[in-house]
Structure formats: C-alpha cells, structure tokens
Amino acid sequence: MIVRALDKIGAKLLVMMDQAGDFALLSGRTFAAIPRSPFDTPNLMRQFLAVGVNSIPVVVLTSLAVSMVFAVQLSFGFKQFQAEGLASQVEGLAVVRELAPVITGLMMSGRVGSAMAAELGTMQVTEQIDALECLATDPIHYLFVPRLLAAAIMLPLLTGLSIYVGYWGGYGLLVGVEGQSSFVYQAEFFKLLGFRDLRIALTKGLVFGVIIALVGCWRGYRTQGGAEGVGNAPTSSVVTSSLWILIADFFLTKLLLV
Amino acid sequence: MNAQPVIDVVNLSKAFGPKVVLSNVNLQVREGESLVVLGGSGTGKTVLLRNIMGLLKPDAGHVAVEGKIIAQLDREELFKVRQKIGMCFQMAALFDSMSVEENVGFSLKRHTTMTRAEVADRVDECLGLVGLKGTNHLRPSELSGGMKRRVGFARAIALKPEILLFDEPTTGLDPVMTDVIGRVILDLKHELGVTTITITHDLKSAFEIADRIALLFRGECIACEAPADFRRNPNPVVQQFLKGDADGPFLQDPPPPKRAMSRALHPPPA
Ligand SMILES: Nc1ncnc2c1ncn2[C@@H]1O[C@H](COP(=O)(O)OP(=O)(O)OP(=O)(O)O)[C@@H](O)[C@H]1O
Ligand SMILES: [Mg+2]
C-alpha cells in the first residue's frame, strides 16, 4: 500500500524531471538558435502582429477594468480612516509594480501562449514539423525563435501600455467619480514610484514574455496523439505558463526590489 | 560503378514498444539508381523512410547516406545532409498556413540565394511538371487529396536534390496522372541522375521506374532484385503479391472466404 503510493509518487516525479529537462533543453536550443541565419523577417513581422498589435484591445480592456476596480477598493478602504488622498499613491504603486505586468502576462498566456501551443500542436500531429525537418529547416529556429523574439519584445511594450491605461483607469475613477483633484492625482500617482519601478515592470514583462513563448511552443511541439493531444496542448500551456508567471513574479519582486 | 552506395541501410531494426516493425533490413541504393519498395500495408515502408531521413532513430543497425551515419550526426550536419534529400510524405504534409506557391518555394527561399523571380519560375516549373499550373495562390485546404500529393511532390523536387524519397506519390491519383508522375521520376533520374527510393502500391509504375524492386514482408526485406528477376522470383509471397491474390502466405490471418466458396460451404436454404 505505502510502497505502491511511493511508487506512484516516484514515477510522477520522474516524469516531471523528464519534462523539466526536456523544456530546459529546448529552451537552450531556442536561445542558441536566435543568431543563426537565415533571418526570416516576414515571419517575425507576422508574429509581432499576432503577439503585439492584435493583443492591444485585450490589454486595454483588462487593464482598464482591473485598475478601476482596484481604485474603487482603495478609495473605499482609505475612506474608512479619512485618508482618501493615499488612494492615488497606492493605486500608482499597485498598477506599475504588480497589476500591469501580471495582468498583461496572464492575459497574454491565455491569448498568445495557447495559440502558439495549438498551432505548433496541429503542425506536429499533421507531420508538418517533420516536413520542416525534411526541408532541412530546424523547427526550433523556424518556429520557436520568431515567437520568442516577438513575445520578449512585445510583452514589455504591452506592459507599458497597460501601465498607461491603468493610470487613466485610476484617473477616471478617482478623479471622475470620487471627485479628487486631477492635479493632485497626477502628482500623487507617481509619488511612491521611482524610475526603478518602471524598469522592474518592464523586466517582468520581458521575463513573462519569454515564459509564455517557450512554454507555448514547447507544449505544442511535444503534442502527441491527434485531436485530443492538440486540445490538451493549449490548456496545459496556459496552466503551466500562468503558474510560472506567478512564481517568477514573486521572485522577481523579491530580488529586484531589494 | 561507384563502390560506395549512396544510401546504405545496414541491419536496420525498429520496434514500437513490443511491436517489431523492421528487423534486420539491409538495402543498398547506388548512385543514380531507382529502388522501388513494395510491401503490404503496415509493413513498415514509411518507417523505413523515416529512419533514412533521421526522423526516427533505429533500435539497432544504422542508415548511412553518402557514407555518413544519420543517427550519429549532430543537428547541423543532419540538416546539411537533408538539403540533398527531397522527401514526399504519404499524407503530403503541406504547410497549411501557406499557399501552394509558398509551400513549393519554401526550401528555395531558405537554402538558396535565388531572387524572387527565379524562385517563382522554379515554382511554376515544378507545378507544371505535376500538372498543377495556375494553382499558385490556392491554400492546401482548397486542394483535393491528389492535388495535395502532387504539391508535396513538387515541393520535394524543387531544390533539385540528389536523393529523392517518395512515400506513395501516386496513391489516390488517376491512372493517367500516375503515369505522369512515373515519367517525372524517370526524367529526374535520366536528366539529373538522382537516386530515388519510391514506395508504391502500383505495380505498373513500379516496374516502369524501378532498377531494382524490394519487397518488405513482416519486417524483413525478402527480395531485392531487378524487375525481371523479381517477376520470376519463386518465393510464394512474391508471386502472391504480384498476382494480388487474397489466398496465400502473404496475410497473417486467413482472408475471408470468397462469395462463391462461402456459398459452397454454407449453401443458402433452398
Ligand atoms: N509512431 C509510431 N508509433 C507506434 N507505432 C507506429 C508508429 N509509426 C508506425 N507504427 C507502426 O509501424 C507499422 C508500420 O507502419 P508504416 O507507416 O511504416 O506502414 P506502411 O508500410 O507505410 O503502410 P502503408 O502502405 O499503409 O502506408 C504499423 O503497424 C504501425 O502501427
Ligand atoms: Mg506508409
């Protein structure tokens, strides 16, 4: 009984180690393949469009919603002890340091990472990846690299956009609804922030982008078993990358903030 | 004659779990030679080609292409070797997010310094060979099964590789188109001296294009000889395959009885 349970745990652990090793190996190969020729500009542009430009509406809407809800909570909370003025300061802190990067990362893992997993998964089960190999094209170089570059460049930009939208979301609520002075809001929003915070936010965006692209591509590339496999790839890619985004967020915050 | 075979399959064995697909297959293909591989459905013909391409790793034995053992190459070298090989997949495996033109021109764009116009010319030429002129801007999803297969064929020959591997290039094509593909393969062989391995179930084109014919049976290569000798091969399996008879040693399980026979065995109630 106990032996069997241990057996199962051991087997699970082995599988997990195996997967971690596989992921690390493929990630290494992806980074190594970045400078290799030929550089496929149209392909990269398509990914920029898919990852970056087409994600703008999602990022704008979610950032707006989250920043406004947060502002509501803050102004309500601070009203309890007559400190409404602090709401805009904390709003700035929260949006720039956490909300913008994490919300953008999570939304993008759902929008972009899952699409990558589904696309590569379909290519895998329909032998298109084998066909790439046979045409002497490294799938890592052809498929992974543009996606990685696009996500690594676009995620910080989208995080920046999210901060900008978050600023105006807070503005709309605190100034428009709660009736604070617009002049005060503009000054207070940045009061607790330094340039360092923007840098941290963008670094987080970069790291999240790398996580999203690598996990999405890896899950797709390792798809097995027809339609069911293709169905599982995006799901597990979203779960895995969301988890790693949250874990990475914790450590990045802890490390970069000291 | 060149001493070293271009493709050398030595004692190749491959199993998937408990299922042994290939056991101890030996095949040599010399430069400029055209080998046709025959065999029942599911005997491992595709697995053989995938081993030659390096898409699968052999369990035992090895495949050498131009003297280089495929399974021992690192990825860079492997891709170098693959540039010389064109492969035509059984299910075509076209890139479905690209047009026909982009599919056929894919390797030209990546591996040559040809200009756009030159690529377009070569693509038109290849599509012309397989009777698909004017389909340049269609998507794979807009093609019929046979058209896909022909686009896959065009994609495989676009780079003018020295070695061509065809996995059932004519299955699902009408007899006329089958003959056209056979002729294209022969032309490639005579004009460019390419070395080819063709898998087919079509005996007519097999005898037309083959310098040698190999028959895979239960994971082994039981015959590999010139077409004329192959026809006279006394092995009952070969003879049954050539005649296309259901009765004989070829099938593992006995075939269902013929109608006439079954009626004789179980006469209908009068
Ligand atoms: N990836 C795989 N995993 C497990 N078994 C496989 C795999 N690929 C092939 N097989 C098995 O290997 C055997 C040979 O398959 P293969 O595709 O080579 O047949 P084939 O000779 O090409 O047949 P056909 O003429 O129908 O195309 C089949 O029985 C199949 O079940
Ligand atoms: Mg096959």
XYZ file of C-alpha atoms in Angstrom, chain A:
258
model
C 0.000 0.000 0.000
C 2.565 2.539 1.128
C 5.059 1.072 -1.279
C 2.629 1.456 -4.110
C 1.904 5.055 -3.171
C 5.625 5.794 -3.048
C 5.992 4.056 -6.359
C 3.384 6.323 -7.894
C 4.918 9.445 -6.421
C 8.314 8.368 -7.661
C 7.017 7.744 -11.155
C 5.287 11.154 -11.209
C 8.483 12.791 -10.015
C 10.495 11.097 -12.715
C 8.067 12.261 -15.372
C 8.264 15.795 -14.024
C 12.053 15.761 -14.003
C 11.991 14.407 -17.506
C 9.721 17.204 -18.676
C 11.748 19.855 -16.908
C 14.877 18.538 -18.564
C 13.217 18.468 -21.950
C 11.943 22.008 -21.502
C 15.361 23.241 -20.433
C 16.997 21.567 -23.390
C 14.576 23.017 -25.922
C 14.842 26.465 -24.314
C 18.600 26.297 -24.555
C 18.402 25.311 -28.178
C 15.978 28.158 -28.848
C 18.313 30.759 -27.378
C 21.240 29.240 -29.234
C 19.286 29.399 -32.493
C 18.479 33.120 -32.254
C 21.568 34.404 -34.087
C 21.533 31.685 -36.713
C 20.819 32.556 -40.342
C 18.657 32.856 -42.362
C 16.826 35.604 -40.552
C 13.193 35.366 -41.539
C 11.892 38.926 -41.317
C 8.358 38.398 -42.725
C 7.823 35.547 -40.303
C 8.950 37.724 -37.392
C 6.677 40.548 -38.525
C 3.725 38.174 -38.576
C 4.487 37.187 -35.008
C 4.830 40.829 -33.934
C 1.395 41.387 -35.373
C -0.101 38.310 -33.734
C 1.514 38.789 -30.344
C 1.641 42.553 -30.113
C -0.710 44.536 -32.269
C -3.634 42.150 -32.131
C -3.395 41.950 -28.353
C -3.833 45.666 -27.776
C -7.625 45.587 -27.303
C -7.432 42.787 -24.756
C -4.717 44.503 -22.780
C -6.505 47.849 -22.836
C -9.795 46.416 -21.666
C -8.417 44.224 -18.897
C -6.075 46.926 -17.640
C -8.890 49.427 -17.558
C -11.181 47.061 -15.692
C -8.608 45.980 -13.143
C -7.265 49.456 -12.448
C -10.750 50.832 -11.972
C -11.860 48.066 -9.657
C -8.700 48.494 -7.681
C -9.297 52.228 -7.415
C -12.804 51.590 -6.114
C -11.461 49.286 -3.431
C -8.710 51.685 -2.467
C -10.884 54.726 -2.176
C -13.391 52.712 -0.169
C -10.689 51.329 2.066
C -8.902 54.581 2.716
C -12.185 56.369 3.325
C -12.544 54.221 6.462
C -9.835 56.266 8.104
C -10.221 59.521 6.223
C -7.137 59.105 4.065
C -8.618 59.247 0.554
C -5.542 61.083 -0.621
C -3.481 57.955 -0.232
C -5.627 56.051 -2.708
C -3.929 57.510 -5.765
C -0.462 56.828 -4.361
C -1.228 53.202 -3.676
C -3.002 52.908 -6.994
C 0.175 54.011 -8.725
C 2.253 51.578 -6.722
C -0.027 48.657 -7.398
C -0.565 49.326 -11.084
C 3.066 49.855 -12.001
C 4.630 47.220 -9.815
C 2.177 44.365 -9.957
C -1.123 44.750 -11.732
C 0.114 45.835 -15.135
C 2.845 43.218 -15.603
C 0.950 40.321 -14.059
C -2.396 41.016 -15.701
C -0.706 41.504 -19.052
C 1.294 38.319 -18.571
C -1.707 36.235 -17.595
C -3.887 37.594 -20.377
C -1.156 37.028 -22.918
C -0.554 33.484 -21.750
C -4.216 32.858 -22.483
C -4.276 34.729 -25.758
C -0.856 34.175 -27.256
C 0.702 31.187 -25.485
C -2.314 28.987 -26.086
C -2.439 29.984 -29.741
C 1.210 29.030 -30.127
C 0.596 25.670 -28.467
C -2.412 24.963 -30.658
C -0.655 25.989 -33.852
C 2.514 24.002 -33.221
C 0.479 21.087 -31.901
C -1.529 20.921 -35.101
C 1.651 21.129 -37.125
C 3.134 18.306 -35.088
C 0.254 15.866 -35.490
C -0.170 16.610 -39.197
C 3.525 15.875 -39.850
C 4.202 19.477 -40.850
C 7.028 19.659 -38.339
C 8.520 16.501 -39.838
C 8.168 18.133 -43.224
C 10.080 21.155 -41.929
C 12.844 18.867 -40.736
C 12.954 17.184 -44.111
C 13.248 20.531 -45.845
C 16.414 20.978 -43.774
C 14.816 23.623 -41.594
C 15.231 23.443 -37.861
C 11.736 23.779 -36.376
C 13.321 25.404 -33.328
C 14.848 28.070 -35.499
C 11.883 28.493 -37.792
C 9.019 28.243 -35.294
C 10.357 28.934 -31.800
C 12.719 31.834 -32.408
C 10.300 34.322 -34.040
C 7.708 33.603 -31.376
C 10.206 34.018 -28.594
C 11.513 37.290 -30.011
C 8.033 38.626 -30.624
C 6.854 37.795 -27.119
C 10.043 39.040 -25.452
C 9.816 42.383 -27.239
C 6.065 42.840 -27.233
C 5.310 41.890 -23.628
C 7.307 44.815 -22.131
C 5.634 47.161 -24.614
C 2.207 45.825 -23.722
C 3.092 46.149 -20.039
C 3.936 49.777 -20.701
C 0.612 50.207 -22.431
C -1.113 48.544 -19.510
C 0.519 50.984 -17.070
C -0.613 53.890 -19.203
C -4.156 52.603 -19.391
C -4.089 51.812 -15.658
C -3.124 55.396 -14.951
C -6.165 56.651 -16.825
C -8.400 53.990 -15.331
C -7.466 55.180 -11.863
C -7.861 58.739 -13.038
C -11.330 58.083 -14.368
C -12.448 56.609 -11.107
C -10.669 58.661 -8.503
C -10.989 61.993 -10.277
C -14.112 61.424 -12.316
C -16.224 59.502 -9.821
C -14.710 60.153 -6.413
C -14.102 63.779 -7.174
C -10.445 64.104 -6.242
C -8.500 66.914 -7.812
C -6.951 65.970 -11.119
C -3.810 67.937 -10.318
C -3.325 66.087 -7.051
C -3.936 62.703 -8.706
C -1.294 63.349 -11.316
C 1.280 64.220 -8.697
C 0.296 61.539 -6.176
C 0.174 58.672 -8.643
C 3.941 58.781 -9.103
C 4.807 59.806 -5.585
C 5.826 56.394 -4.287
C 7.402 55.335 -7.566
C 10.854 55.700 -8.950
C 12.290 55.094 -12.368
C 13.400 51.769 -10.937
C 9.795 50.629 -10.700
C 9.219 51.139 -14.372
C 12.364 49.182 -15.080
C 11.180 46.347 -12.835
C 7.788 46.315 -14.537
C 9.356 46.076 -17.979
C 11.786 43.395 -16.824
C 8.839 41.411 -15.563
C 7.161 41.851 -18.926
C 10.264 40.549 -20.649
C 10.535 37.503 -18.398
C 6.824 36.741 -18.719
C 7.092 37.027 -22.483
C 9.920 34.528 -22.546
C 7.948 32.152 -20.308
C 4.810 32.425 -22.425
C 6.566 31.817 -25.727
C 8.782 28.987 -24.562
C 6.059 27.123 -22.697
C 3.552 27.594 -25.511
C 5.974 26.416 -28.182
C 7.258 23.546 -26.059
C 3.773 22.266 -25.300
C 2.798 22.471 -28.936
C 5.996 20.861 -30.159
C 5.569 17.927 -27.785
C 1.970 17.280 -28.743
C 1.092 13.648 -29.256
C -1.966 11.775 -30.236
C -4.250 13.522 -32.676
C -7.116 15.837 -31.917
C -7.123 15.126 -28.195
C -3.458 15.993 -27.928
C -3.994 19.210 -29.836
C -6.830 20.003 -27.460
C -4.688 19.436 -24.396
C -1.690 21.414 -25.554
C -3.161 24.935 -25.150
C -4.788 24.103 -21.829
C -1.652 22.769 -20.280
C 0.384 25.575 -21.786
C -1.875 28.189 -20.171
C -1.835 26.441 -16.817
C 1.922 25.916 -16.838
C 2.852 29.369 -18.019
C 0.379 31.120 -15.675
C 1.845 29.209 -12.774
C 5.370 30.117 -13.772
C 4.411 33.734 -14.313
C 3.141 33.943 -10.749
C 6.184 32.150 -9.356
C 8.562 34.283 -11.389
C 6.679 37.395 -10.300
C 7.291 36.578 -6.674
C 11.000 36.018 -7.129
C 11.498 38.968 -9.455
C 9.763 41.250 -6.977
C 11.770 39.879 -4.118
C 15.076 40.071 -5.948
C 14.726 43.316 -7.860
C 13.118 45.328 -5.092
C 15.881 44.963 -2.526
